[in-house]
mmCIF file of N, CA and C in Angstrom:
data_model
loop_
_atom_site.group_PDB
_atom_site.id
_atom_site.type_symbol
_atom_site.label_atom_id
_atom_site.label_comp_id
_atom_site.label_asym_id
_atom_site.label_seq_id
_atom_site.Cartn_x
_atom_site.Cartn_y
_atom_site.Cartn_z
ATOM 1 N N MET A 6 0.857 -1.156 0.000
ATOM 2 C CA MET A 6 0.000 0.000 0.000
ATOM 3 C C MET A 6 0.905 1.223 0.000
ATOM 4 N N SER A 7 0.520 2.219 -0.763
ATOM 5 C CA SER A 7 1.246 3.481 -0.730
ATOM 6 C C SER A 7 0.327 4.561 -0.164
ATOM 7 N N VAL A 8 0.922 5.502 0.557
ATOM 8 C CA VAL A 8 0.170 6.591 1.183
ATOM 9 C C VAL A 8 0.824 7.902 0.800
ATOM 10 N N THR A 9 0.036 8.836 0.296
ATOM 11 C CA THR A 9 0.535 10.188 0.079
ATOM 12 C C THR A 9 -0.328 11.143 0.881
ATOM 13 N N HIS A 10 0.282 12.206 1.329
ATOM 14 C CA HIS A 10 -0.388 13.154 2.217
ATOM 15 C C HIS A 10 -0.055 14.546 1.707
ATOM 16 N N THR A 11 -1.049 15.275 1.278
ATOM 17 C CA THR A 11 -0.825 16.569 0.666
ATOM 18 C C THR A 11 -1.563 17.677 1.403
ATOM 19 N N PRO A 12 -0.832 18.643 1.991
ATOM 20 C CA PRO A 12 -1.530 19.821 2.505
ATOM 21 C C PRO A 12 -2.153 20.537 1.305
ATOM 22 N N PHE A 13 -3.430 20.824 1.387
ATOM 23 C CA PHE A 13 -4.160 21.320 0.239
ATOM 24 C C PHE A 13 -4.338 22.830 0.252
ATOM 25 N N ASP A 14 -4.757 23.394 1.372
ATOM 26 C CA ASP A 14 -5.092 24.810 1.377
ATOM 27 C C ASP A 14 -5.080 25.341 2.806
ATOM 28 N N VAL A 15 -4.669 26.580 2.956
ATOM 29 C CA VAL A 15 -4.773 27.282 4.232
ATOM 30 C C VAL A 15 -5.696 28.471 3.994
ATOM 31 N N SER A 16 -6.781 28.539 4.754
ATOM 32 C CA SER A 16 -7.754 29.619 4.565
ATOM 33 C C SER A 16 -7.281 30.903 5.228
ATOM 34 N N ALA A 17 -7.884 31.992 4.815
ATOM 35 C CA ALA A 17 -7.680 33.248 5.534
ATOM 36 C C ALA A 17 -8.399 33.136 6.871
ATOM 37 N N ALA A 18 -7.962 33.899 7.861
ATOM 38 C CA ALA A 18 -8.617 33.866 9.161
ATOM 39 C C ALA A 18 -10.078 34.299 9.017
ATOM 40 N N THR A 19 -10.961 33.622 9.713
ATOM 41 C CA THR A 19 -12.380 33.962 9.692
ATOM 42 C C THR A 19 -12.639 35.112 10.660
ATOM 43 N N ALA A 20 -13.875 35.571 10.691
ATOM 44 C CA ALA A 20 -14.246 36.659 11.609
ATOM 45 C C ALA A 20 -13.964 36.266 13.055
ATOM 46 N N ALA A 21 -14.070 34.987 13.363
ATOM 47 C CA ALA A 21 -13.813 34.517 14.724
ATOM 48 C C ALA A 21 -12.316 34.329 14.975
ATOM 49 N N GLY A 22 -11.486 34.637 13.961
ATOM 50 C CA GLY A 22 -10.051 34.518 14.125
ATOM 51 C C GLY A 22 -9.513 33.136 13.829
ATOM 52 N N GLN A 23 -10.345 32.237 13.328
ATOM 53 C CA GLN A 23 -9.889 30.887 13.048
ATOM 54 C C GLN A 23 -9.322 30.783 11.637
ATOM 55 N N THR A 24 -8.298 29.963 11.503
ATOM 56 C CA THR A 24 -7.737 29.620 10.203
ATOM 57 C C THR A 24 -7.885 28.121 10.053
ATOM 58 N N PHE A 25 -8.240 27.674 8.851
ATOM 59 C CA PHE A 25 -8.436 26.253 8.584
ATOM 60 C C PHE A 25 -7.388 25.769 7.594
ATOM 61 N N VAL A 26 -6.928 24.535 7.794
ATOM 62 C CA VAL A 26 -5.954 23.902 6.904
ATOM 63 C C VAL A 26 -6.588 22.622 6.370
ATOM 64 N N SER A 27 -6.532 22.441 5.044
ATOM 65 C CA SER A 27 -7.097 21.245 4.403
ATOM 66 C C SER A 27 -5.973 20.317 3.970
ATOM 67 N N TYR A 28 -6.200 19.016 4.123
ATOM 68 C CA TYR A 28 -5.250 17.983 3.725
ATOM 69 C C TYR A 28 -6.002 16.914 2.937
ATOM 70 N N THR A 29 -5.303 16.272 2.024
ATOM 71 C CA THR A 29 -5.846 15.093 1.358
ATOM 72 C C THR A 29 -4.871 13.944 1.556
ATOM 73 N N VAL A 30 -5.369 12.817 2.036
ATOM 74 C CA VAL A 30 -4.583 11.597 2.187
ATOM 75 C C VAL A 30 -5.062 10.638 1.109
ATOM 76 N N THR A 31 -4.144 10.104 0.323
ATOM 77 C CA THR A 31 -4.491 9.163 -0.745
ATOM 78 C C THR A 31 -3.850 7.815 -0.451
ATOM 79 N N LEU A 32 -4.675 6.779 -0.417
ATOM 80 C CA LEU A 32 -4.201 5.405 -0.227
ATOM 81 C C LEU A 32 -4.335 4.668 -1.549
ATOM 82 N N ARG A 33 -3.332 3.906 -1.907
ATOM 83 C CA ARG A 33 -3.396 3.100 -3.124
ATOM 84 C C ARG A 33 -2.935 1.691 -2.776
ATOM 85 N N ASN A 34 -3.761 0.705 -3.091
ATOM 86 C CA ASN A 34 -3.380 -0.687 -2.866
ATOM 87 C C ASN A 34 -2.530 -1.126 -4.048
ATOM 88 N N ILE A 35 -1.212 -1.215 -3.833
ATOM 89 C CA ILE A 35 -0.303 -1.608 -4.893
ATOM 90 C C ILE A 35 0.004 -3.110 -4.849
ATOM 91 N N GLY A 36 -0.661 -3.808 -3.931
ATOM 92 C CA GLY A 36 -0.473 -5.254 -3.814
ATOM 93 C C GLY A 36 -1.399 -6.029 -4.745
ATOM 94 N N ARG A 37 -1.252 -7.350 -4.730
ATOM 95 C CA ARG A 37 -2.065 -8.207 -5.598
ATOM 96 C C ARG A 37 -3.377 -8.626 -4.952
ATOM 97 N N SER A 38 -3.495 -8.480 -3.648
ATOM 98 C CA SER A 38 -4.682 -8.953 -2.936
ATOM 99 C C SER A 38 -5.516 -7.788 -2.430
ATOM 100 N N GLU A 39 -6.801 -8.051 -2.273
ATOM 101 C CA GLU A 39 -7.690 -7.060 -1.665
ATOM 102 C C GLU A 39 -7.342 -6.913 -0.191
ATOM 103 N N LEU A 40 -7.322 -5.686 0.284
ATOM 104 C CA LEU A 40 -7.150 -5.420 1.706
ATOM 105 C C LEU A 40 -8.540 -5.303 2.313
ATOM 106 N N THR A 41 -8.771 -5.952 3.441
ATOM 107 C CA THR A 41 -10.128 -5.978 3.976
ATOM 108 C C THR A 41 -10.340 -5.100 5.196
ATOM 109 N N GLN A 42 -9.292 -4.718 5.875
ATOM 110 C CA GLN A 42 -9.453 -3.888 7.071
ATOM 111 C C GLN A 42 -8.418 -2.775 7.047
ATOM 112 N N THR A 43 -8.717 -1.749 6.278
ATOM 113 C CA THR A 43 -7.798 -0.631 6.085
ATOM 114 C C THR A 43 -8.232 0.538 6.966
ATOM 115 N N THR A 44 -7.301 1.103 7.700
ATOM 116 C CA THR A 44 -7.582 2.207 8.613
ATOM 117 C C THR A 44 -6.566 3.322 8.392
ATOM 118 N N VAL A 45 -7.030 4.564 8.458
ATOM 119 C CA VAL A 45 -6.164 5.737 8.392
ATOM 120 C C VAL A 45 -6.319 6.493 9.701
ATOM 121 N N ALA A 46 -5.209 6.907 10.280
ATOM 122 C CA ALA A 46 -5.238 7.736 11.484
ATOM 123 C C ALA A 46 -4.400 8.981 11.223
ATOM 124 N N ALA A 47 -4.868 10.111 11.725
ATOM 125 C CA ALA A 47 -4.141 11.373 11.583
ATOM 126 C C ALA A 47 -4.180 12.107 12.910
ATOM 127 N N CYS A 48 -3.087 12.792 13.229
ATOM 128 C CA CYS A 48 -3.072 13.595 14.446
ATOM 129 C C CYS A 48 -2.267 14.863 14.217
ATOM 130 N N LEU A 49 -2.683 15.917 14.872
ATOM 131 C CA LEU A 49 -2.000 17.205 14.813
ATOM 132 C C LEU A 49 -1.006 17.275 15.957
ATOM 133 N N VAL A 50 0.234 17.641 15.644
ATOM 134 C CA VAL A 50 1.313 17.604 16.614
ATOM 135 C C VAL A 50 2.071 18.925 16.590
ATOM 136 N N SER A 51 2.469 19.406 17.763
ATOM 137 C CA SER A 51 3.283 20.624 17.860
ATOM 138 C C SER A 51 4.665 20.373 17.279
ATOM 139 N N GLY A 52 5.273 21.411 16.719
ATOM 140 C CA GLY A 52 6.653 21.341 16.240
ATOM 141 C C GLY A 52 6.755 21.048 14.766
ATOM 142 N N SER A 53 7.969 21.173 14.248
ATOM 143 C CA SER A 53 8.197 20.964 12.827
ATOM 144 C C SER A 53 9.074 19.758 12.557
ATOM 145 N N GLY A 54 9.371 18.960 13.565
ATOM 146 C CA GLY A 54 10.212 17.778 13.384
ATOM 147 C C GLY A 54 9.564 16.765 12.471
ATOM 148 N N ASN A 55 10.265 15.680 12.223
ATOM 149 C CA ASN A 55 9.718 14.665 11.339
ATOM 150 C C ASN A 55 9.491 13.341 12.057
ATOM 151 N N GLY A 56 9.166 13.402 13.346
ATOM 152 C CA GLY A 56 8.825 12.191 14.083
ATOM 153 C C GLY A 56 7.522 11.603 13.561
ATOM 154 N N SER A 57 7.320 10.336 13.792
ATOM 155 C CA SER A 57 6.145 9.673 13.219
ATOM 156 C C SER A 57 5.021 9.438 14.219
ATOM 157 N N GLY A 58 5.231 9.773 15.478
ATOM 158 C CA GLY A 58 4.207 9.494 16.471
ATOM 159 C C GLY A 58 3.346 10.700 16.796
ATOM 160 N N CYS A 59 2.224 10.418 17.434
ATOM 161 C CA CYS A 59 1.343 11.486 17.899
ATOM 162 C C CYS A 59 1.849 11.942 19.259
ATOM 163 N N GLY A 60 2.010 13.219 19.393
ATOM 164 C CA GLY A 60 2.476 13.777 20.652
ATOM 165 C C GLY A 60 1.476 14.792 21.157
ATOM 166 N N VAL A 61 1.980 15.860 21.693
ATOM 167 C CA VAL A 61 1.138 16.904 22.252
ATOM 168 C C VAL A 61 0.585 17.765 21.113
ATOM 169 N N PRO A 62 -0.743 17.932 21.054
ATOM 170 C CA PRO A 62 -1.296 18.787 20.002
ATOM 171 C C PRO A 62 -1.029 20.257 20.308
ATOM 172 N N PRO A 63 -0.907 21.087 19.273
ATOM 173 C CA PRO A 63 -0.716 22.507 19.517
ATOM 174 C C PRO A 63 -1.967 23.132 20.120
ATOM 175 N N PRO A 64 -1.831 24.175 20.936
ATOM 176 C CA PRO A 64 -3.003 24.817 21.555
ATOM 177 C C PRO A 64 -4.016 25.275 20.501
ATOM 178 N N GLY A 65 -5.262 24.884 20.678
ATOM 179 C CA GLY A 65 -6.345 25.311 19.804
ATOM 180 C C GLY A 65 -6.511 24.511 18.523
ATOM 181 N N ALA A 66 -5.543 23.673 18.188
ATOM 182 C CA ALA A 66 -5.640 22.891 16.950
ATOM 183 C C ALA A 66 -6.532 21.676 17.163
ATOM 184 N N SER A 67 -7.417 21.435 16.217
ATOM 185 C CA SER A 67 -8.269 20.249 16.260
ATOM 186 C C SER A 67 -8.798 19.998 14.862
ATOM 187 N N PHE A 68 -9.250 18.775 14.629
ATOM 188 C CA PHE A 68 -9.856 18.480 13.342
ATOM 189 C C PHE A 68 -11.283 19.011 13.326
ATOM 190 N N PHE A 69 -11.645 19.628 12.237
ATOM 191 C CA PHE A 69 -12.975 20.177 12.021
ATOM 192 C C PHE A 69 -13.834 19.178 11.261
ATOM 193 N N SER A 70 -13.233 18.497 10.274
ATOM 194 C CA SER A 70 -13.965 17.468 9.520
ATOM 195 C C SER A 70 -12.996 16.431 8.982
ATOM 196 N N ALA A 71 -13.526 15.236 8.765
ATOM 197 C CA ALA A 71 -12.786 14.125 8.157
ATOM 198 C C ALA A 71 -13.793 13.340 7.329
ATOM 199 N N VAL A 72 -13.551 13.262 6.018
ATOM 200 C CA VAL A 72 -14.485 12.589 5.116
ATOM 201 C C VAL A 72 -13.696 11.618 4.244
ATOM 202 N N ALA A 73 -14.072 10.355 4.284
ATOM 203 C CA ALA A 73 -13.411 9.324 3.486
ATOM 204 C C ALA A 73 -14.254 8.986 2.255
ATOM 205 N N SER A 74 -13.576 8.627 1.166
ATOM 206 C CA SER A 74 -14.284 8.229 -0.049
ATOM 207 C C SER A 74 -14.992 6.895 0.137
ATOM 208 N N ALA A 75 -14.571 6.121 1.119
ATOM 209 C CA ALA A 75 -15.214 4.854 1.476
ATOM 210 C C ALA A 75 -15.094 4.700 2.985
ATOM 211 N N GLY A 76 -16.076 4.094 3.606
ATOM 212 C CA GLY A 76 -16.027 3.900 5.043
ATOM 213 C C GLY A 76 -16.489 5.134 5.798
ATOM 214 N N ASN A 77 -16.053 5.234 7.057
ATOM 215 C CA ASN A 77 -16.476 6.375 7.872
ATOM 216 C C ASN A 77 -15.341 6.835 8.766
ATOM 217 N N CYS A 78 -15.477 8.064 9.257
ATOM 218 C CA CYS A 78 -14.436 8.680 10.081
ATOM 219 C C CYS A 78 -15.012 9.168 11.401
ATOM 220 N N THR A 79 -14.159 9.196 12.405
ATOM 221 C CA THR A 79 -14.503 9.798 13.693
ATOM 222 C C THR A 79 -13.395 10.786 14.057
ATOM 223 N N ILE A 80 -13.779 11.802 14.808
ATOM 224 C CA ILE A 80 -12.833 12.832 15.243
ATOM 225 C C ILE A 80 -12.898 12.925 16.762
ATOM 226 N N ALA A 81 -11.724 13.015 17.377
ATOM 227 C CA ALA A 81 -11.621 13.260 18.811
ATOM 228 C C ALA A 81 -10.545 14.317 19.002
ATOM 229 N N GLY A 82 -10.948 15.585 18.961
ATOM 230 C CA GLY A 82 -10.006 16.686 19.133
ATOM 231 C C GLY A 82 -8.990 16.748 18.014
ATOM 232 N N ALA A 83 -7.712 16.524 18.346
ATOM 233 C CA ALA A 83 -6.626 16.625 17.374
ATOM 234 C C ALA A 83 -6.309 15.289 16.706
ATOM 235 N N THR A 84 -7.224 14.317 16.820
ATOM 236 C CA THR A 84 -7.034 13.002 16.206
ATOM 237 C C THR A 84 -8.244 12.647 15.356
ATOM 238 N N ALA A 85 -7.985 12.137 14.160
ATOM 239 C CA ALA A 85 -9.042 11.639 13.273
ATOM 240 C C ALA A 85 -8.711 10.198 12.919
ATOM 241 N N ARG A 86 -9.735 9.368 12.841
ATOM 242 C CA ARG A 86 -9.545 7.950 12.507
ATOM 243 C C ARG A 86 -10.612 7.562 11.495
ATOM 244 N N CYS A 87 -10.190 6.978 10.381
ATOM 245 C CA CYS A 87 -11.114 6.581 9.320
ATOM 246 C C CYS A 87 -10.979 5.094 9.046
ATOM 247 N N LEU A 88 -12.089 4.391 9.119
ATOM 248 C CA LEU A 88 -12.143 2.972 8.803
ATOM 249 C C LEU A 88 -12.562 2.846 7.340
ATOM 250 N N ILE A 89 -11.606 2.598 6.484
ATOM 251 C CA ILE A 89 -11.851 2.515 5.044
ATOM 252 C C ILE A 89 -12.493 1.180 4.681
ATOM 253 N N GLY A 90 -12.089 0.119 5.353
ATOM 254 C CA GLY A 90 -12.619 -1.211 5.047
ATOM 255 C C GLY A 90 -11.890 -1.835 3.884
ATOM 256 N N LYS A 91 -12.632 -2.368 2.920
ATOM 257 C CA LYS A 91 -12.033 -3.079 1.789
ATOM 258 C C LYS A 91 -11.409 -2.121 0.781
ATOM 259 N N LEU A 92 -10.239 -2.516 0.292
ATOM 260 C CA LEU A 92 -9.547 -1.760 -0.742
ATOM 261 C C LEU A 92 -8.984 -2.773 -1.741
ATOM 262 N N PRO A 93 -9.683 -2.976 -2.869
ATOM 263 C CA PRO A 93 -9.234 -3.969 -3.857
ATOM 264 C C PRO A 93 -7.854 -3.635 -4.429
ATOM 265 N N SER A 94 -7.194 -4.633 -4.980
ATOM 266 C CA SER A 94 -5.907 -4.426 -5.626
ATOM 267 C C SER A 94 -6.039 -3.346 -6.701
ATOM 268 N N GLY A 95 -5.136 -2.370 -6.685
ATOM 269 C CA GLY A 95 -5.150 -1.283 -7.657
ATOM 270 C C GLY A 95 -6.080 -0.133 -7.318
ATOM 271 N N ALA A 96 -6.911 -0.297 -6.302
ATOM 272 C CA ALA A 96 -7.895 0.735 -5.953
ATOM 273 C C ALA A 96 -7.259 1.876 -5.160
ATOM 274 N N VAL A 97 -7.956 3.006 -5.189
ATOM 275 C CA VAL A 97 -7.529 4.203 -4.470
ATOM 276 C C VAL A 97 -8.661 4.658 -3.558
ATOM 277 N N ALA A 98 -8.315 5.069 -2.353
ATOM 278 C CA ALA A 98 -9.270 5.697 -1.434
ATOM 279 C C ALA A 98 -8.650 7.003 -0.967
ATOM 280 N N THR A 99 -9.491 7.991 -0.713
ATOM 281 C CA THR A 99 -8.988 9.274 -0.222
ATOM 282 C C THR A 99 -9.669 9.641 1.086
ATOM 283 N N VAL A 100 -8.968 10.429 1.869
ATOM 284 C CA VAL A 100 -9.524 11.002 3.082
ATOM 285 C C VAL A 100 -9.233 12.499 3.023
ATOM 286 N N ASP A 101 -10.289 13.297 3.082
ATOM 287 C CA ASP A 101 -10.148 14.747 3.103
ATOM 288 C C ASP A 101 -10.286 15.223 4.541
ATOM 289 N N LEU A 102 -9.269 15.918 5.025
ATOM 290 C CA LEU A 102 -9.225 16.392 6.406
ATOM 291 C C LEU A 102 -9.187 17.912 6.421
ATOM 292 N N VAL A 103 -9.916 18.506 7.341
ATOM 293 C CA VAL A 103 -9.845 19.947 7.570
ATOM 294 C C VAL A 103 -9.593 20.136 9.062
ATOM 295 N N SER A 104 -8.563 20.933 9.380
ATOM 296 C CA SER A 104 -8.256 21.191 10.788
ATOM 297 C C SER A 104 -8.291 22.676 11.074
ATOM 298 N N ARG A 105 -8.543 22.994 12.324
ATOM 299 C CA ARG A 105 -8.398 24.368 12.809
ATOM 300 C C ARG A 105 -6.921 24.555 13.129
ATOM 301 N N ALA A 106 -6.357 25.655 12.665
ATOM 302 C CA ALA A 106 -4.948 25.937 12.948
ATOM 303 C C ALA A 106 -4.793 26.294 14.423
ATOM 304 N N PRO A 107 -3.591 26.141 14.957
ATOM 305 C CA PRO A 107 -3.356 26.490 16.364
ATOM 306 C C PRO A 107 -3.671 27.952 16.660
ATOM 307 N N THR A 108 -3.984 28.216 17.910
ATOM 308 C CA THR A 108 -4.285 29.585 18.333
ATOM 309 C C THR A 108 -3.030 30.347 18.721
ATOM 310 N N GLU A 109 -1.908 29.658 18.829
ATOM 311 C CA GLU A 109 -0.635 30.299 19.161
ATOM 312 C C GLU A 109 0.338 30.116 18.008
ATOM 313 N N ALA A 110 1.249 31.072 17.843
ATOM 314 C CA ALA A 110 2.241 30.997 16.781
ATOM 315 C C ALA A 110 3.154 29.797 16.998
ATOM 316 N N GLY A 111 3.653 29.268 15.914
ATOM 317 C CA GLY A 111 4.577 28.140 15.977
ATOM 318 C C GLY A 111 4.214 27.081 14.959
ATOM 319 N N ALA A 112 5.164 26.232 14.697
ATOM 320 C CA ALA A 112 4.972 25.184 13.699
ATOM 321 C C ALA A 112 4.104 24.060 14.262
ATOM 322 N N PHE A 113 3.357 23.436 13.359
ATOM 323 C CA PHE A 113 2.648 22.213 13.711
ATOM 324 C C PHE A 113 2.607 21.329 12.477
ATOM 325 N N ARG A 114 2.317 20.064 12.675
ATOM 326 C CA ARG A 114 2.269 19.126 11.553
ATOM 327 C C ARG A 114 1.145 18.131 11.749
ATOM 328 N N ASN A 115 0.783 17.501 10.665
ATOM 329 C CA ASN A 115 -0.243 16.470 10.665
ATOM 330 C C ASN A 115 0.461 15.152 10.394
ATOM 331 N N VAL A 116 0.449 14.246 11.359
ATOM 332 C CA VAL A 116 1.085 12.939 11.224
ATOM 333 C C VAL A 116 0.015 11.947 10.789
ATOM 334 N N VAL A 117 0.263 11.243 9.684
ATOM 335 C CA VAL A 117 -0.718 10.312 9.125
ATOM 336 C C VAL A 117 -0.124 8.910 9.075
ATOM 337 N N SER A 118 -0.942 7.923 9.431
ATOM 338 C CA SER A 118 -0.522 6.530 9.295
ATOM 339 C C SER A 118 -1.682 5.718 8.719
ATOM 340 N N ALA A 119 -1.342 4.650 8.032
ATOM 341 C CA ALA A 119 -2.338 3.735 7.494
ATOM 342 C C ALA A 119 -1.966 2.333 7.940
ATOM 343 N N THR A 120 -2.958 1.556 8.320
ATOM 344 C CA THR A 120 -2.715 0.177 8.743
ATOM 345 C C THR A 120 -3.682 -0.756 8.038
ATOM 346 N N VAL A 121 -3.235 -1.986 7.865
ATOM 347 C CA VAL A 121 -4.080 -3.061 7.346
ATOM 348 C C VAL A 121 -3.874 -4.263 8.250
ATOM 349 N N LYS A 122 -4.829 -5.181 8.233
ATOM 350 C CA LYS A 122 -4.738 -6.329 9.128
ATOM 351 C C LYS A 122 -4.693 -7.638 8.361
ATOM 352 N N GLU A 123 -3.820 -7.749 7.368
ATOM 353 C CA GLU A 123 -3.573 -9.029 6.728
ATOM 354 C C GLU A 123 -2.154 -9.082 6.210
ATOM 355 N N ARG A 124 -1.713 -10.286 5.941
ATOM 356 C CA ARG A 124 -0.378 -10.467 5.401
ATOM 357 C C ARG A 124 -0.393 -10.127 3.923
ATOM 358 N N GLY A 125 0.679 -9.509 3.441
ATOM 359 C CA GLY A 125 0.781 -9.157 2.038
ATOM 360 C C GLY A 125 0.909 -10.356 1.126
ATOM 361 N N SER A 126 1.270 -11.526 1.682
ATOM 362 C CA SER A 126 1.516 -12.700 0.850
ATOM 363 C C SER A 126 0.320 -13.638 0.770
ATOM 364 N N ASP A 127 -0.800 -13.289 1.393
ATOM 365 C CA ASP A 127 -1.925 -14.221 1.344
ATOM 366 C C ASP A 127 -3.254 -13.482 1.251
ATOM 367 N N SER A 128 -4.273 -14.231 1.016
ATOM 368 C CA SER A 128 -5.624 -13.688 1.052
ATOM 369 C C SER A 128 -6.100 -13.751 2.487
ATOM 370 N N PRO A 129 -7.055 -12.890 2.855
ATOM 371 C CA PRO A 129 -7.538 -12.948 4.233
ATOM 372 C C PRO A 129 -8.197 -14.272 4.526
ATOM 373 N N GLY A 130 -8.009 -14.743 5.732
ATOM 374 C CA GLY A 130 -8.643 -15.992 6.153
ATOM 375 C C GLY A 130 -10.080 -15.740 6.577
ATOM 376 N N ALA A 131 -10.688 -16.774 7.125
ATOM 377 C CA ALA A 131 -12.070 -16.668 7.574
ATOM 378 C C ALA A 131 -12.198 -15.612 8.671
ATOM 379 N N ASP A 132 -11.150 -15.428 9.460
ATOM 380 C CA ASP A 132 -11.151 -14.426 10.524
ATOM 381 C C ASP A 132 -10.076 -13.389 10.198
ATOM 382 N N PRO A 133 -10.464 -12.243 9.588
ATOM 383 C CA PRO A 133 -9.460 -11.237 9.211
ATOM 384 C C PRO A 133 -8.636 -10.742 10.387
ATOM 385 N N GLN A 134 -9.173 -10.796 11.605
ATOM 386 C CA GLN A 134 -8.405 -10.370 12.777
ATOM 387 C C GLN A 134 -7.196 -11.269 13.007
ATOM 388 N N ALA A 135 -7.253 -12.506 12.509
ATOM 389 C CA ALA A 135 -6.147 -13.439 12.696
ATOM 390 C C ALA A 135 -4.998 -13.142 11.736
ATOM 391 N N ASP A 136 -5.278 -12.425 10.647
ATOM 392 C CA ASP A 136 -4.230 -12.048 9.706
ATOM 393 C C ASP A 136 -3.483 -10.848 10.263
ATOM 394 N N THR A 137 -2.188 -10.778 10.020
ATOM 395 C CA THR A 137 -1.398 -9.653 10.525
ATOM 396 C C THR A 137 -0.570 -9.026 9.433
#
């Protein structure tokens, strides 16, 4: 599976002083088998480093919306999680994210990860949870 993450747009500040940042996450199944349990997670993190984990969110930053081309998404403050579900070989799924920018000056980043629950060398078994 390949994942690309593109910051799309930064809005002008609204009357309430909020600025919004849009991102698009694109997943592509480059394997030969259908993926049956595909999940995308994103989190807003303080700083400009290139660490891969979710840490402390910047003050005031949170996800405003998360919409997947397949499946559904949930938001909990500075974390968004989308259950994409099945992704056939060669297929593409997207997740469009909009976040509120931090209320304090400083760098922040959106850390994105994608997970699947099957082996790349086999088809899912009767119990997809048993595949890793």
